[in-house]
Coordinates of C-alpha atoms in Angstrom, one line a residue:
M1 CA 0.0 0.0 0.0
G2 CA 1.2 3.5 -0.6
I3 CA 1.7 4.3 3.1
L4 CA 4.2 1.5 3.3
V5 CA 6.8 3.6 1.6
G6 CA 8.9 5.4 4.2
A7 CA 10.2 8.9 4.6
C8 CA 13.7 8.1 3.2
E9 CA 13.1 6.3 -0.1
A10 CA 16.7 6.9 -1.1
Q11 CA 17.7 3.7 0.7
L12 CA 14.8 1.4 -0.1
A13 CA 15.2 -1.7 -2.3
Y14 CA 13.2 -4.9 -2.7
D15 CA 16.2 -7.0 -2.1
Y16 CA 17.8 -4.9 0.7
Y17 CA 18.4 -7.8 3.0
K18 CA 19.4 -10.3 0.3
F19 CA 22.9 -10.8 1.8
S20 CA 22.6 -9.3 5.3
C21 CA 19.4 -11.1 6.5
P22 CA 18.0 -13.3 3.6
N23 CA 15.3 -15.0 5.8
V24 CA 13.9 -11.8 7.3
E25 CA 10.5 -12.0 5.5
T26 CA 10.1 -15.7 6.6
T27 CA 11.0 -14.9 10.1
V28 CA 8.5 -12.1 10.3
R29 CA 5.8 -14.1 8.6
N30 CA 6.2 -17.1 11.0
A31 CA 6.1 -14.8 14.0
V32 CA 3.0 -12.9 12.8
L33 CA 1.3 -16.3 12.1
G34 CA 1.9 -17.2 15.7
V35 CA 0.3 -14.0 17.0
V36 CA -2.7 -14.4 14.6
F37 CA -3.1 -18.0 15.8
T38 CA -3.9 -16.8 19.3
D39 CA -5.5 -13.5 18.3
P40 CA -7.3 -13.3 15.1
T41 CA -7.8 -9.5 15.4
A42 CA -4.0 -9.0 15.2
P43 CA -3.8 -8.2 11.5
A44 CA -6.0 -5.1 12.0
A45 CA -3.6 -4.0 14.8
F46 CA -0.5 -4.5 12.8
L47 CA -2.0 -2.6 9.9
R48 CA -3.1 0.3 12.1
L49 CA 0.3 0.4 13.8
L50 CA 1.9 0.9 10.4
F51 CA -0.5 3.7 9.5
H52 CA 0.0 5.6 12.7
D53 CA 3.7 5.2 12.6
C54 CA 4.1 6.5 9.0
Q55 CA 1.7 9.5 9.6
V56 CA 4.2 11.0 12.0
Q57 CA 7.9 11.6 10.9
G58 CA 7.4 8.9 8.2
C59 CA 7.8 5.1 8.6
D60 CA 10.5 5.3 11.2
S61 CA 9.2 3.2 14.1
S62 CA 9.1 6.3 16.3
I63 CA 5.7 5.0 17.6
L64 CA 7.6 2.2 19.4
L65 CA 9.7 4.4 21.6
D66 CA 8.9 3.9 25.3
S67 CA 6.9 6.7 26.8
K68 CA 8.4 6.4 30.3
A69 CA 12.0 6.8 29.0
L70 CA 11.0 10.0 27.2
N71 CA 9.1 11.4 30.3
G72 CA 5.7 10.9 28.7
N73 CA 6.6 12.9 25.5
S74 CA 6.6 10.0 23.1
E75 CA 4.4 9.4 20.0
I76 CA 2.6 6.5 21.5
A77 CA 1.4 8.7 24.4
S78 CA -0.7 10.8 22.0
G79 CA -4.4 10.5 22.4
M80 CA -4.6 9.9 18.7
N81 CA -2.9 6.5 19.4
F82 CA -5.5 5.3 21.7
G83 CA -6.0 1.6 21.3
I84 CA -2.8 0.8 19.4
R85 CA -1.8 -2.7 20.0
K86 CA 0.8 -5.4 19.2
L87 CA 3.8 -3.2 20.0
E88 CA 5.1 -6.1 22.2
A89 CA 4.9 -8.5 19.2
I90 CA 7.2 -6.2 17.2
H91 CA 9.6 -6.1 20.1
R92 CA 9.6 -10.0 20.1
I93 CA 10.2 -10.2 16.3
K94 CA 13.1 -7.7 16.6
Y95 CA 14.6 -10.0 19.4
K96 CA 14.5 -12.9 17.0
L97 CA 16.0 -11.1 14.1
E98 CA 18.8 -9.8 16.3
A99 CA 19.6 -13.4 17.2
E100 CA 19.5 -14.3 13.5
C101 CA 21.1 -11.1 11.9
P102 CA 22.6 -8.9 14.5
G103 CA 22.4 -5.2 13.8
Q104 CA 20.8 -5.6 10.3
V105 CA 17.0 -5.2 10.3
S106 CA 15.3 -2.0 11.4
C107 CA 12.2 -1.8 13.6
A108 CA 10.6 0.2 11.0
D109 CA 10.9 -2.6 8.4
I110 CA 9.5 -5.1 10.8
I111 CA 6.4 -2.9 11.2
A112 CA 6.1 -2.7 7.5
L113 CA 6.6 -6.4 7.0
A114 CA 4.2 -7.3 9.8
A115 CA 1.5 -5.3 8.1
K116 CA 2.2 -6.7 4.7
V117 CA 1.9 -10.2 6.1
S118 CA -1.3 -9.3 8.0
V119 CA -3.0 -8.2 4.7
A120 CA -2.1 -11.4 2.9
L121 CA -3.1 -13.7 5.9
S122 CA -6.6 -11.9 6.0
G123 CA -7.3 -12.7 2.4
G124 CA -5.9 -9.6 0.8
P125 CA -3.3 -9.2 -1.9
D126 CA 0.4 -10.0 -1.5
I127 CA 1.9 -6.6 -1.6
R128 CA 5.6 -6.3 -2.7
I129 CA 7.3 -3.7 -0.6
P130 CA 10.8 -2.2 -0.7
L131 CA 12.9 -2.4 2.5
G132 CA 15.6 -0.4 4.0
R133 CA 13.8 2.1 6.4
K134 CA 15.8 3.5 9.2
D135 CA 14.7 4.0 12.8
S136 CA 14.1 7.4 14.4
T137 CA 15.8 8.1 17.8
T138 CA 13.2 10.9 18.5
S139 CA 9.6 10.7 19.2
S140 CA 7.0 13.4 20.0
R141 CA 3.5 13.3 21.6
Q142 CA 2.7 16.6 20.1
A143 CA 3.6 15.4 16.6
G144 CA 1.2 12.5 17.1
D145 CA -1.5 14.8 18.1
V146 CA -1.0 17.0 15.0
N147 CA -0.3 14.5 12.3
I148 CA -2.6 11.6 12.9
P149 CA -6.0 12.4 11.3
P150 CA -9.1 12.0 13.4
P151 CA -12.0 9.8 12.2
N152 CA -14.2 12.8 11.4
I153 CA -11.9 14.7 9.0
T154 CA -13.2 16.1 5.8
V155 CA -12.5 14.6 2.3
D156 CA -10.5 17.6 1.5
T157 CA -8.2 17.1 4.4
L158 CA -8.0 13.3 3.8
L159 CA -6.9 13.9 0.1
D160 CA -4.5 16.6 1.2
I161 CA -2.8 14.1 3.5
F162 CA -2.6 11.3 1.0
T163 CA -1.5 13.4 -2.0
S164 CA 1.3 14.9 0.2
K165 CA 2.5 11.3 0.4
G166 CA 2.6 11.0 -3.3
L167 CA -0.8 9.1 -3.8
N168 CA -3.2 9.8 -6.5
L169 CA -7.1 10.0 -6.0
K170 CA -7.8 6.3 -6.6
E171 CA -4.8 5.2 -4.5
S172 CA -6.1 7.5 -1.6
V173 CA -9.6 5.8 -1.7
A174 CA -7.8 2.4 -1.8
I175 CA -5.8 3.3 1.3
M176 CA -9.1 3.9 3.2
G177 CA -10.0 0.2 2.4
A178 CA -7.7 -0.7 5.3
H179 CA -10.8 0.0 7.4
T180 CA -12.0 -3.4 6.1
L181 CA -10.1 -4.9 9.0
G182 CA -10.8 -4.5 12.7
G183 CA -13.1 -2.1 14.4
G184 CA -13.4 1.2 16.3
H185 CA -14.1 2.4 19.8
C186 CA -17.2 4.3 20.9
V187 CA -15.1 7.4 21.6
N188 CA -14.3 7.8 17.9
I189 CA -17.9 7.6 16.7
V190 CA -20.2 9.1 19.4
D191 CA -19.9 12.6 17.8
R192 CA -21.9 11.4 14.7
L193 CA -24.5 9.6 17.0
F194 CA -25.4 12.5 19.2
E195 CA -24.6 15.6 17.0
R196 CA -26.4 16.3 13.7
Q197 CA -24.0 16.4 10.8
P198 CA -25.7 17.3 7.5
D199 CA -22.8 15.9 5.4
D200 CA -22.9 12.6 7.1
P201 CA -25.3 10.2 5.3
I202 CA -25.4 7.6 8.0
N203 CA -28.1 4.9 7.6
P204 CA -30.8 5.5 10.2
S205 CA -31.1 1.8 11.2
F206 CA -27.2 1.5 11.4
K207 CA -27.2 4.7 13.5
A208 CA -29.7 3.1 15.9
M209 CA -27.6 0.0 16.2
L210 CA -24.6 2.0 17.0
R211 CA -26.6 3.9 19.7
L212 CA -27.3 0.6 21.4
L213 CA -23.6 -0.2 21.4
C214 CA -22.5 3.3 22.4
P215 CA -25.4 4.6 24.5
T216 CA -23.9 7.7 26.0
E217 CA -22.3 10.7 24.5
K218 CA -19.3 10.3 26.8
P219 CA -18.6 6.6 26.7
L220 CA -18.7 5.0 30.1
T221 CA -16.0 2.5 28.9
N222 CA -13.5 2.4 26.1
L223 CA -13.6 -1.4 25.9
T224 CA -16.5 -1.6 23.5
I225 CA -15.3 -2.3 19.9
V226 CA -17.6 -1.9 17.0
P227 CA -16.6 -3.9 13.8
N228 CA -15.6 -1.7 10.8
D229 CA -17.7 -3.8 8.4
K230 CA -19.5 -7.1 8.1
T231 CA -16.3 -9.1 7.8
P232 CA -13.8 -7.4 10.2
L233 CA -11.3 -10.3 10.1
A234 CA -11.2 -10.4 6.3
F235 CA -9.3 -8.0 3.9
D236 CA -12.1 -7.7 1.3
N237 CA -14.2 -5.0 -0.3
H238 CA -17.2 -5.2 2.2
Y239 CA -16.0 -1.9 3.7
Y240 CA -16.9 -0.2 0.4
K241 CA -20.3 -2.0 0.1
D242 CA -21.2 -0.9 3.7
V243 CA -20.0 2.7 3.0
L244 CA -22.4 2.8 0.0
M245 CA -25.3 1.8 2.2
G246 CA -24.5 4.5 4.7
K247 CA -23.0 1.9 7.1
G248 CA -19.5 3.2 7.3
L249 CA -18.3 3.2 11.0
F250 CA -16.5 6.6 10.9
T251 CA -17.7 9.9 9.7
I252 CA -15.0 10.1 6.9
D253 CA -16.2 6.7 5.7
S254 CA -19.7 8.2 4.9
R255 CA -18.2 11.3 3.5
I256 CA -16.2 9.5 0.8
S257 CA -19.4 7.9 -0.4
I258 CA -21.0 11.2 -1.4
D259 CA -18.1 13.4 -2.3
Q260 CA -18.2 13.7 -6.1
R261 CA -14.5 13.0 -6.5
T262 CA -14.4 9.8 -4.3
A263 CA -17.9 8.4 -4.7
P264 CA -17.3 6.8 -8.1
I265 CA -14.2 5.1 -6.9
V266 CA -16.0 3.8 -3.8
A267 CA -18.7 2.3 -6.1
E268 CA -16.0 0.8 -8.4
F269 CA -14.3 -0.9 -5.4
A270 CA -17.6 -2.1 -4.0
A271 CA -18.4 -3.7 -7.3
N272 CA -15.0 -5.3 -8.0
K273 CA -12.8 -6.7 -5.2
Y274 CA -10.0 -7.5 -7.5
R275 CA -9.9 -3.9 -8.9
F276 CA -9.6 -2.7 -5.3
F277 CA -6.7 -5.3 -4.7
Q278 CA -5.0 -4.2 -7.9
I279 CA -4.8 -0.6 -6.7
V280 CA -3.7 -1.6 -3.2
R281 CA -1.0 -3.8 -4.6
T282 CA 0.5 -1.1 -6.8
A283 CA -0.1 2.1 -4.7
R284 CA 2.9 3.8 -3.3
A285 CA 4.5 7.3 -3.0
T286 CA 6.7 7.6 -6.0
R287 CA 10.1 9.3 -6.1
S288 CA 12.4 10.1 -9.0
G289 CA 15.8 8.6 -9.4
A290 CA 17.4 12.0 -8.3
D291 CA 15.5 11.7 -5.0
L292 CA 16.6 8.2 -4.6
A293 CA 20.3 9.3 -4.3
K294 CA 19.7 11.8 -1.5
C295 CA 20.7 9.6 1.5
F296 CA 23.4 7.4 0.1
V297 CA 26.2 9.4 1.7
L298 CA 24.5 9.4 5.1
D299 CA 25.0 7.0 8.0
N300 CA 21.6 6.2 9.2
P301 CA 20.7 4.7 12.6
M302 CA 19.0 1.4 13.5
R303 CA 17.7 0.9 17.0
V304 CA 19.1 -2.2 18.9
T305 CA 15.8 -2.6 20.7
C306 CA 12.6 -1.1 19.4
D307 CA 11.5 0.6 22.6
T308 CA 14.7 2.6 23.3
S309 CA 16.5 5.3 21.4
K310 CA 19.9 3.4 21.7
A311 CA 21.0 3.1 18.1
I312 CA 23.8 1.7 16.1
I313 CA 25.1 3.4 12.9
M314 CA 24.4 1.6 9.7
R315 CA 27.3 1.0 7.3
P316 CA 27.4 3.1 4.2
W317 CA 25.8 1.4 1.1
T318 CA 27.9 -0.6 -1.3
S319 CA 27.7 0.1 -5.0
S320 CA 25.5 -2.9 -5.6
Q321 CA 23.0 -1.8 -3.0
K322 CA 22.9 1.7 -4.6
A323 CA 22.2 0.1 -8.0
A324 CA 19.4 -2.0 -6.5
A325 CA 17.7 1.1 -4.9
L326 CA 18.0 3.1 -8.1
S327 CA 16.2 0.2 -9.9
Y328 CA 13.2 0.6 -7.5
S329 CA 10.4 2.2 -9.4

């Protein structure tokens, strides 16, 4: 998916770990399989983790940095990251990879690979993603508050966010299809249940059902999770079908069904799952060959453990690695 491309594309390559850690994808896949076996909702958590990480400072695993070590001023402490799960699973995968390939695989790439595997395990497309992301040693709660979009944003804001990442209109609507997995908390939907919003074409019967699940304007508990669509464990196109019927869980879900720019694409994906998969498989933020050369001369950090800012300095790229990255298009 487009959001899988990190902030420093200059060092991304499909075979980045070909020699340094050739079994990295197998290791991550097996680990994710183990997590999903005990928790079938894990794919949604891994996918959401990736999106929230990439929205702040790029795909740099800054979301994993421990809040206590940063005196509470970490990205994960942001209220916009409420409900983020499976951080501990990423830590365990990192531990396994450090034993297998010490000092090679970044936490940022582990998050990206876990999301890729999650989509495929849930019945979605097998997405080929380039690797080589680096880990940030900084994290900011304020940055999380500002950069992670709320569920009631406008279509204009949504498109501004995704086009700034290099995605076109159709790819932006495809990224919204990630809502086909998992669910949402009452705190993120009560505003549309108790306040009249003229541009929110929510189905009345669906609204009544949500009111039963979230009966108070200020939720008494944050434990209630409402499914995003009829098949919350499957990566399919039911999200778009529900959106067309006014049964999108979040306000933005309903808004893309009536906006003249996005509504035809929503209808297209609702009618054709494989068209949706095709766009998801190919969508990414593109960069020119000149942009790809920006970071070759830099030594970029990789964290030894994913929850601390302690980092090692990556070795400069070899000529073969540079050639591989320049072939990424």
